[in-house]
Amino acid sequence: MTSSQTNPTVLHADQEHTGLRTAVFFLLFVSLVLSFLGIRALLISLGAFDYAFIASCGGALPVALGIIWVVEKLLKRYWPSGRSVTLTHNGLQMKTEEDAQWEITQAHEPIPLFWYFDLRGWQRGGRERRVPRNWLCLAVDLKSGKKEAVVYTFVPKDKASIWLNREDGIHFHEISPRDVYDNSLRSRMGGPTRPEIPAAVLTGKDGKYWLAERHRWTDGFELPPKEFEQFMNHIQTTLKL
C-alpha cells in the first residue's frame, strides 16, 4: 500500500476515557429526569392525565438514550483523552496525557509484534467488558531499545479478517486469555482483575506476546477501527514492515 500523507495526522487514542465515561453517566441521569418531566408535561397539556405518569416512565429511557448517543459522539470529538498517535512523514509520534512524547521511525529499526485474542470465555473487565463478546482485540507492539508503543483496537470478527488473512508478511498471532485468567466462581465473585501471568506462559511459545500484552494493559493506545486501519497502512509504508 502507498501513502500520500505529507502533513502529520493526529489519531486521538482512548476516546472512552474516564472523564468522558463519568460525564456520560451523569448526563444520562439528568437526561432521564428531564425526559420524564418533559414527556409528562406534554401529555398533561394534551389532557392525558390518566396515563401521563406511566407513559412518561416508559418513554423517558429511549429518549434519554437517544440524547446521550448524540452527546457521546460530540464529546468523543471535542474532548480527547490527551493521548494520541501522530502519523508523521517518517514514522510515529506518541503522546501521553502527561505530555510525554517519543518518536518511532524507520531509523530506529523497530521490531514489530502483532497479536490478537477473542473476547469470549474469560472474565473481562474495564474497557474489554464494554465491547461485544464476539469481537476481537488486535494489537501491535513496536519496540526499539527503550522506546516502545503498543497500539490496539477492538473490532468485529468479519472486519478483523482483512488483517488476519493477509499475505503481505504481517501475521497476527493468536493468544488465549484463558491461559492466564482465573475463571473460577470465586474469582468471578471478586470482580475482574488483571492476572499475574504465570512464568510457564512467559517462558513458553507465546511469552513475547504476553509480555507485550501486559504492556498493553498499562500503556496501550486504543484506536477506533478506522483509525487503526490508518495506523496499519501508515506503518507498512513508512516503517517498511
CSV table of N, CA and C in Angstrom, one decimal, residues 16-153:
chain,number,residue,atom,x,y,z
A,16,GLU,N,-12.8,6.6,24.9
A,16,GLU,CA,-13.8,6.4,26.0
A,16,GLU,C,-13.0,6.5,27.3
A,17,HIS,N,-12.4,7.6,27.5
A,17,HIS,CA,-11.6,7.8,28.8
A,17,HIS,C,-12.4,8.0,30.0
A,18,THR,N,-11.8,8.0,31.2
A,18,THR,CA,-12.5,8.0,32.4
A,18,THR,C,-13.4,9.3,32.6
A,19,GLY,N,-12.9,10.4,32.2
A,19,GLY,CA,-13.6,11.6,32.4
A,19,GLY,C,-14.9,11.6,31.5
A,20,LEU,N,-14.7,11.1,30.3
A,20,LEU,CA,-15.9,11.1,29.4
A,20,LEU,C,-17.0,10.1,29.9
A,21,ARG,N,-16.5,8.9,30.4
A,21,ARG,CA,-17.5,8.0,30.9
A,21,ARG,C,-18.2,8.5,32.1
A,22,THR,N,-17.5,9.2,33.0
A,22,THR,CA,-18.2,9.8,34.2
A,22,THR,C,-19.2,10.9,33.7
A,23,ALA,N,-18.8,11.7,32.8
A,23,ALA,CA,-19.7,12.7,32.3
A,23,ALA,C,-21.0,12.1,31.6
A,24,VAL,N,-20.8,11.0,30.8
A,24,VAL,CA,-21.9,10.4,30.2
A,24,VAL,C,-22.9,9.8,31.2
A,25,PHE,N,-22.3,9.2,32.3
A,25,PHE,CA,-23.2,8.6,33.3
A,25,PHE,C,-24.0,9.7,34.0
A,26,PHE,N,-23.4,10.8,34.3
A,26,PHE,CA,-24.1,11.9,35.0
A,26,PHE,C,-25.1,12.5,34.0
A,27,LEU,N,-24.8,12.7,32.8
A,27,LEU,CA,-25.7,13.3,31.8
A,27,LEU,C,-26.9,12.3,31.5
A,28,LEU,N,-26.6,11.0,31.6
A,28,LEU,CA,-27.7,10.1,31.4
A,28,LEU,C,-28.8,10.2,32.5
A,29,PHE,N,-28.3,10.4,33.7
A,29,PHE,CA,-29.2,10.6,34.8
A,29,PHE,C,-30.0,11.9,34.6
A,30,VAL,N,-29.3,12.9,34.3
A,30,VAL,CA,-30.0,14.2,34.0
A,30,VAL,C,-31.0,14.1,32.9
A,31,SER,N,-30.6,13.4,31.8
A,31,SER,CA,-31.5,13.3,30.6
A,31,SER,C,-32.7,12.5,31.0
A,32,LEU,N,-32.6,11.4,31.8
A,32,LEU,CA,-33.7,10.6,32.3
A,32,LEU,C,-34.8,11.5,33.0
A,33,VAL,N,-34.2,12.3,33.9
A,33,VAL,CA,-35.1,13.2,34.7
A,33,VAL,C,-35.8,14.2,33.8
A,34,LEU,N,-35.1,14.8,33.0
A,34,LEU,CA,-35.6,15.9,32.1
A,34,LEU,C,-36.6,15.3,31.1
A,35,SER,N,-36.3,14.1,30.6
A,35,SER,CA,-37.1,13.4,29.6
A,35,SER,C,-38.5,13.1,30.2
A,36,PHE,N,-38.4,12.5,31.5
A,36,PHE,CA,-39.6,12.2,32.2
A,36,PHE,C,-40.5,13.4,32.4
A,37,LEU,N,-39.9,14.5,32.9
A,37,LEU,CA,-40.6,15.7,33.2
A,37,LEU,C,-41.2,16.3,31.9
A,38,GLY,N,-40.4,16.3,30.8
A,38,GLY,CA,-40.8,16.8,29.6
A,38,GLY,C,-42.0,16.1,28.9
A,39,ILE,N,-41.9,14.7,28.9
A,39,ILE,CA,-43.0,13.9,28.4
A,39,ILE,C,-44.2,14.1,29.2
A,40,ARG,N,-44.1,14.1,30.5
A,40,ARG,CA,-45.2,14.2,31.4
A,40,ARG,C,-45.9,15.5,31.2
A,41,ALA,N,-45.1,16.6,31.1
A,41,ALA,CA,-45.7,17.9,30.9
A,41,ALA,C,-46.5,18.0,29.6
A,42,LEU,N,-45.9,17.3,28.5
A,42,LEU,CA,-46.6,17.3,27.2
A,42,LEU,C,-47.9,16.6,27.3
A,43,LEU,N,-47.9,15.4,27.9
A,43,LEU,CA,-49.1,14.6,28.0
A,43,LEU,C,-50.2,15.3,28.8
A,44,ILE,N,-49.8,15.9,29.9
A,44,ILE,CA,-50.8,16.7,30.7
A,44,ILE,C,-51.4,17.8,29.9
A,45,SER,N,-50.5,18.5,29.2
A,45,SER,CA,-51.0,19.6,28.4
A,45,SER,C,-52.0,19.2,27.3
A,46,LEU,N,-51.9,17.9,26.9
A,46,LEU,CA,-52.8,17.4,25.9
A,46,LEU,C,-54.0,16.7,26.5
A,47,GLY,N,-54.1,16.8,27.9
A,47,GLY,CA,-55.2,16.3,28.6
A,47,GLY,C,-55.2,14.8,28.9
A,48,ALA,N,-54.0,14.1,28.7
A,48,ALA,CA,-53.9,12.7,29.0
A,48,ALA,C,-53.4,12.5,30.4
A,49,PHE,N,-54.3,12.9,31.4
A,49,PHE,CA,-53.9,12.8,32.8
A,49,PHE,C,-53.8,11.4,33.3
A,50,ASP,N,-54.7,10.5,32.8
A,50,ASP,CA,-54.8,9.1,33.3
A,50,ASP,C,-53.5,8.3,33.2
A,51,TYR,N,-52.8,8.4,32.1
A,51,TYR,CA,-51.7,7.6,31.8
A,51,TYR,C,-50.4,8.4,31.6
A,52,ALA,N,-50.4,9.6,32.1
A,52,ALA,CA,-49.2,10.5,31.9
A,52,ALA,C,-48.0,10.0,32.6
A,53,PHE,N,-48.2,9.5,33.9
A,53,PHE,CA,-47.1,9.0,34.6
A,53,PHE,C,-46.4,7.8,34.0
A,54,ILE,N,-47.3,6.8,33.7
A,54,ILE,CA,-46.8,5.5,33.1
A,54,ILE,C,-46.1,5.7,31.8
A,55,ALA,N,-46.7,6.5,30.9
A,55,ALA,CA,-46.2,6.8,29.6
A,55,ALA,C,-44.9,7.6,29.7
A,56,SER,N,-44.8,8.4,30.7
A,56,SER,CA,-43.6,9.2,30.9
A,56,SER,C,-42.4,8.3,31.3
A,57,CYS,N,-42.7,7.3,32.2
A,57,CYS,CA,-41.7,6.4,32.7
A,57,CYS,C,-41.2,5.5,31.5
A,58,GLY,N,-42.2,5.1,30.7
A,58,GLY,CA,-41.8,4.2,29.5
A,58,GLY,C,-41.1,5.0,28.4
A,59,GLY,N,-41.4,6.2,28.3
A,59,GLY,CA,-40.8,7.0,27.2
A,59,GLY,C,-39.5,7.7,27.5
A,60,ALA,N,-39.2,7.9,28.8
A,60,ALA,CA,-38.0,8.6,29.2
A,60,ALA,C,-36.7,7.9,28.9
A,61,LEU,N,-36.7,6.6,29.0
A,61,LEU,CA,-35.4,5.9,28.8
A,61,LEU,C,-35.0,6.0,27.3
A,62,PRO,N,-35.9,5.6,26.3
A,62,PRO,CA,-35.4,5.7,24.9
A,62,PRO,C,-35.0,7.1,24.5
A,63,VAL,N,-35.8,8.1,25.0
A,63,VAL,CA,-35.4,9.5,24.7
A,63,VAL,C,-34.1,9.9,25.3
A,64,ALA,N,-33.9,9.5,26.5
A,64,ALA,CA,-32.6,9.8,27.2
A,64,ALA,C,-31.4,9.1,26.5
A,65,LEU,N,-31.6,7.9,26.1
A,65,LEU,CA,-30.6,7.1,25.4
A,65,LEU,C,-30.2,7.8,24.1
A,66,GLY,N,-31.3,8.2,23.4
A,66,GLY,CA,-31.0,8.9,22.1
A,66,GLY,C,-30.2,10.2,22.3
A,67,ILE,N,-30.6,10.9,23.3
A,67,ILE,CA,-29.8,12.2,23.6
A,67,ILE,C,-28.4,11.9,24.0
A,68,ILE,N,-28.2,10.9,24.8
A,68,ILE,CA,-26.8,10.5,25.2
A,68,ILE,C,-26.0,10.0,24.1
A,69,TRP,N,-26.6,9.3,23.2
A,69,TRP,CA,-25.9,8.8,22.0
A,69,TRP,C,-25.3,9.9,21.2
A,70,VAL,N,-26.1,11.0,21.0
A,70,VAL,CA,-25.6,12.2,20.3
A,70,VAL,C,-24.6,12.9,21.1
A,71,VAL,N,-24.8,13.1,22.4
A,71,VAL,CA,-23.9,13.8,23.2
A,71,VAL,C,-22.5,13.1,23.3
A,72,GLU,N,-22.6,11.8,23.4
A,72,GLU,CA,-21.3,11.0,23.5
A,72,GLU,C,-20.5,11.1,22.2
A,73,LYS,N,-21.2,11.1,21.1
A,73,LYS,CA,-20.5,11.3,19.8
A,73,LYS,C,-19.7,12.7,19.8
A,74,LEU,N,-20.4,13.7,20.3
A,74,LEU,CA,-19.8,15.1,20.3
A,74,LEU,C,-18.7,15.1,21.3
A,75,LEU,N,-18.9,14.5,22.5
A,75,LEU,CA,-17.8,14.5,23.5
A,75,LEU,C,-16.5,13.8,23.0
A,76,LYS,N,-16.7,12.7,22.3
A,76,LYS,CA,-15.6,12.0,21.8
A,76,LYS,C,-14.8,12.9,20.7
A,77,ARG,N,-15.5,13.7,20.0
A,77,ARG,CA,-14.9,14.5,19.0
A,77,ARG,C,-14.2,15.7,19.6
A,78,TYR,N,-14.8,16.3,20.7
A,78,TYR,CA,-14.2,17.6,21.2
A,78,TYR,C,-13.6,17.5,22.6
A,79,TRP,N,-13.6,16.3,23.2
A,79,TRP,CA,-13.0,16.1,24.5
A,79,TRP,C,-12.0,14.9,24.4
A,80,PRO,N,-10.8,15.1,23.8
A,80,PRO,CA,-9.9,13.9,23.7
A,80,PRO,C,-9.3,13.6,25.0
A,81,SER,N,-8.7,12.4,25.1
A,81,SER,CA,-8.1,12.0,26.4
A,81,SER,C,-6.8,12.6,26.7
A,82,GLY,N,-6.1,13.2,25.6
A,82,GLY,CA,-4.8,13.7,25.8
A,82,GLY,C,-3.7,12.7,25.3
A,83,ARG,N,-4.1,11.5,25.0
A,83,ARG,CA,-3.2,10.5,24.5
A,83,ARG,C,-3.4,10.4,23.0
A,84,SER,N,-2.4,10.4,22.2
A,84,SER,CA,-2.5,10.4,20.8
A,84,SER,C,-1.4,9.7,20.1
A,85,VAL,N,-1.7,9.2,18.8
A,85,VAL,CA,-0.7,8.7,17.9
A,85,VAL,C,-0.6,9.5,16.7
A,86,THR,N,0.5,10.2,16.4
A,86,THR,CA,0.6,11.1,15.3
A,86,THR,C,1.3,10.4,14.2
A,87,LEU,N,0.7,10.3,13.0
A,87,LEU,CA,1.4,9.7,11.8
A,87,LEU,C,2.2,10.8,11.1
A,88,THR,N,3.5,10.7,11.2
A,88,THR,CA,4.4,11.7,10.6
A,88,THR,C,5.0,11.1,9.2
A,89,HIS,N,5.7,12.0,8.6
A,89,HIS,CA,6.2,11.6,7.2
A,89,HIS,C,7.2,10.4,7.3
A,90,ASN,N,7.8,10.3,8.5
A,90,ASN,CA,8.9,9.2,8.6
A,90,ASN,C,8.6,8.2,9.8
A,91,GLY,N,7.4,8.2,10.3
A,91,GLY,CA,7.1,7.3,11.3
A,91,GLY,C,5.9,7.7,12.2
A,92,LEU,N,6.2,7.6,13.5
A,92,LEU,CA,5.1,7.9,14.5
A,92,LEU,C,5.6,8.8,15.6
A,93,GLN,N,4.7,9.5,16.2
A,93,GLN,CA,5.0,10.3,17.4
A,93,GLN,C,3.9,9.9,18.4
A,94,MET,N,4.3,9.4,19.6
A,94,MET,CA,3.4,9.0,20.6
A,94,MET,C,3.3,10.1,21.7
A,95,LYS,N,2.1,10.4,22.2
A,95,LYS,CA,2.0,11.4,23.3
A,95,LYS,C,1.0,10.9,24.3
A,96,THR,N,1.4,11.1,25.6
A,96,THR,CA,0.5,10.6,26.7
A,96,THR,C,-0.2,11.9,27.3
A,97,GLU,N,-1.1,11.6,28.2
A,97,GLU,CA,-1.8,12.7,28.8
A,97,GLU,C,-0.9,13.6,29.7
A,98,GLU,N,0.3,13.1,30.1
A,98,GLU,CA,1.2,13.8,30.9
A,98,GLU,C,2.2,14.6,29.9
A,99,ASP,N,1.9,14.6,28.6
A,99,ASP,CA,2.7,15.3,27.6
A,99,ASP,C,4.0,14.7,27.4
A,100,ALA,N,4.2,13.4,27.9
A,100,ALA,CA,5.4,12.7,27.5
A,100,ALA,C,5.3,12.3,26.0
A,101,GLN,N,6.4,12.5,25.3
A,101,GLN,CA,6.4,12.3,23.8
A,101,GLN,C,7.6,11.5,23.4
A,102,TRP,N,7.5,10.7,22.4
A,102,TRP,CA,8.6,10.0,21.8
A,102,TRP,C,8.3,9.6,20.4
A,103,GLU,N,9.3,9.4,19.6
A,103,GLU,CA,9.1,9.1,18.2
A,103,GLU,C,9.6,7.7,17.9
A,104,ILE,N,9.0,7.0,16.9
A,104,ILE,CA,9.5,5.8,16.4
A,104,ILE,C,9.5,5.9,14.9
A,105,THR,N,10.7,5.8,14.3
A,105,THR,CA,10.9,6.0,12.9
A,105,THR,C,11.6,4.7,12.3
A,106,GLN,N,11.7,4.7,11.0
A,106,GLN,CA,12.4,3.6,10.4
A,106,GLN,C,13.9,3.6,10.8
A,107,ALA,N,14.5,4.8,11.1
A,107,ALA,CA,15.9,4.8,11.5
A,107,ALA,C,16.1,4.1,12.8
A,108,HIS,N,15.0,4.0,13.7
A,108,HIS,CA,15.1,3.3,14.9
A,108,HIS,C,15.1,1.8,14.8
A,109,GLU,N,14.7,1.3,13.6
A,109,GLU,CA,14.7,-0.1,13.3
A,109,GLU,C,13.8,-0.8,14.3
A,110,PRO,N,12.5,-0.4,14.4
A,110,PRO,CA,11.6,-1.0,15.4
A,110,PRO,C,11.3,-2.5,15.1
A,111,ILE,N,11.2,-3.3,16.1
A,111,ILE,CA,10.8,-4.7,16.0
A,111,ILE,C,9.3,-4.8,16.2
A,112,PRO,N,8.6,-5.2,15.2
A,112,PRO,CA,7.1,-5.3,15.3
A,112,PRO,C,6.6,-6.6,15.9
A,113,LEU,N,5.5,-6.6,16.6
A,113,LEU,CA,4.9,-7.8,17.1
A,113,LEU,C,3.4,-7.6,16.9
A,114,PHE,N,2.7,-8.6,16.3
A,114,PHE,CA,1.3,-8.5,16.0
A,114,PHE,C,0.6,-9.6,16.7
A,115,TRP,N,-0.5,-9.3,17.4
A,115,TRP,CA,-1.3,-10.4,18.0
A,115,TRP,C,-2.7,-10.0,18.2
A,116,TYR,N,-3.5,-11.1,18.5
A,116,TYR,CA,-5.0,-10.8,18.7
A,116,TYR,C,-5.5,-11.9,19.6
A,117,PHE,N,-6.7,-11.6,20.2
A,117,PHE,CA,-7.4,-12.6,21.0
A,117,PHE,C,-8.9,-12.4,21.0
A,118,ASP,N,-9.6,-13.4,21.3
A,118,ASP,CA,-11.0,-13.5,21.3
A,118,ASP,C,-11.5,-12.9,22.7
A,119,LEU,N,-12.6,-12.3,22.7
A,119,LEU,CA,-13.1,-11.7,24.0
A,119,LEU,C,-14.1,-12.6,24.7
A,120,ARG,N,-14.3,-13.8,24.2
A,120,ARG,CA,-15.2,-14.8,24.8
A,120,ARG,C,-14.5,-15.8,25.7
A,121,GLY,N,-15.2,-16.2,26.8
A,121,GLY,CA,-14.7,-17.4,27.5
A,121,GLY,C,-13.7,-17.0,28.7
A,122,TRP,N,-13.7,-15.8,29.1
A,122,TRP,CA,-12.8,-15.4,30.2
A,122,TRP,C,-13.4,-14.2,30.9
A,123,GLN,N,-12.9,-13.9,32.1
A,123,GLN,CA,-13.5,-12.8,32.9
A,123,GLN,C,-12.9,-11.5,32.5
A,124,ARG,N,-13.8,-10.8,31.7
A,124,ARG,CA,-13.3,-9.5,31.2
A,124,ARG,C,-13.6,-8.4,32.2
A,125,GLY,N,-12.8,-7.3,32.1
A,125,GLY,CA,-13.0,-6.1,32.9
A,125,GLY,C,-12.7,-4.8,32.2
A,126,GLY,N,-13.0,-3.7,32.8
A,126,GLY,CA,-12.7,-2.4,32.2
A,126,GLY,C,-13.3,-2.2,30.8
A,127,ARG,N,-12.5,-1.7,29.9
A,127,ARG,CA,-12.9,-1.4,28.5
A,127,ARG,C,-13.3,-2.7,27.8
A,128,GLU,N,-12.7,-3.8,28.1
A,128,GLU,CA,-13.0,-5.0,27.4
A,128,GLU,C,-14.4,-5.5,27.7
A,129,ARG,N,-14.9,-5.2,28.9
A,129,ARG,CA,-16.2,-5.6,29.3
A,129,ARG,C,-17.3,-4.8,28.5
A,130,ARG,N,-16.9,-3.6,28.0
A,130,ARG,CA,-17.9,-2.8,27.3
A,130,ARG,C,-17.9,-3.1,25.8
A,131,VAL,N,-17.2,-4.1,25.4
A,131,VAL,CA,-17.1,-4.5,24.0
A,131,VAL,C,-17.9,-5.8,23.8
A,132,PRO,N,-18.6,-5.9,22.7
A,132,PRO,CA,-19.3,-7.2,22.4
A,132,PRO,C,-18.4,-8.4,22.5
A,133,ARG,N,-18.9,-9.5,23.0
A,133,ARG,CA,-18.2,-10.7,23.2
A,133,ARG,C,-17.7,-11.3,21.9
A,134,ASN,N,-18.4,-11.1,20.8
A,134,ASN,CA,-18.0,-11.7,19.6
A,134,ASN,C,-17.0,-10.9,18.8
A,135,TRP,N,-16.4,-9.9,19.4
A,135,TRP,CA,-15.4,-9.0,18.8
A,135,TRP,C,-14.0,-9.6,19.1
A,136,LEU,N,-13.0,-9.1,18.4
A,136,LEU,CA,-11.6,-9.4,18.7
A,136,LEU,C,-10.8,-8.2,19.1
A,137,CYS,N,-9.7,-8.4,19.8
A,137,CYS,CA,-8.8,-7.3,20.1
A,137,CYS,C,-7.6,-7.6,19.2
A,138,LEU,N,-7.2,-6.6,18.4
A,138,LEU,CA,-6.0,-6.6,17.5
A,138,LEU,C,-5.0,-5.7,18.1
A,139,ALA,N,-3.7,-6.1,18.3
A,139,ALA,CA,-2.7,-5.2,18.9
A,139,ALA,C,-1.4,-5.3,18.1
A,140,VAL,N,-0.7,-4.2,18.2
A,140,VAL,CA,0.6,-4.1,17.6
A,140,VAL,C,1.6,-3.5,18.6
A,141,ASP,N,2.8,-4.1,18.7
A,141,ASP,CA,3.8,-3.6,19.6
A,141,ASP,C,5.0,-3.2,18.7
A,142,LEU,N,5.5,-2.0,18.8
A,142,LEU,CA,6.7,-1.6,18.0
A,142,LEU,C,7.7,-1.2,19.1
A,143,LYS,N,8.8,-1.9,19.0
A,143,LYS,CA,9.8,-1.7,20.1
A,143,LYS,C,11.2,-1.5,19.5
A,144,SER,N,11.9,-0.5,20.0
A,144,SER,CA,13.2,-0.1,19.6
A,144,SER,C,14.0,0.3,20.8
A,145,GLY,N,14.8,-0.5,21.3
A,145,GLY,CA,15.6,-0.2,22.5
A,145,GLY,C,14.6,0.1,23.7
A,146,LYS,N,14.7,1.3,24.3
A,146,LYS,CA,13.8,1.6,25.4
A,146,LYS,C,12.5,2.3,24.9
A,147,LYS,N,12.4,2.5,23.6
A,147,LYS,CA,11.2,3.1,23.0
A,147,LYS,C,10.3,2.0,22.7
A,148,GLU,N,9.0,2.1,23.1
A,148,GLU,CA,8.0,1.1,22.8
A,148,GLU,C,6.6,1.8,22.6
A,149,ALA,N,5.9,1.3,21.7
A,149,ALA,CA,4.5,1.7,21.5
A,149,ALA,C,3.6,0.6,21.2
A,150,VAL,N,2.5,0.4,22.0
A,150,VAL,CA,1.5,-0.6,21.8
A,150,VAL,C,0.2,0.1,21.4
A,151,VAL,N,-0.2,-0.2,20.2
A,151,VAL,CA,-1.5,0.3,19.6
A,151,VAL,C,-2.4,-0.8,19.4
A,152,TYR,N,-3.7,-0.6,19.7
A,152,TYR,CA,-4.7,-1.7,19.6
A,152,TYR,C,-6.1,-1.2,19.3
A,153,THR,N,-6.9,-2.1,18.9
A,153,THR,CA,-8.3,-1.8,18.6
A,153,THR,C,-9.2,-3.0,18.9
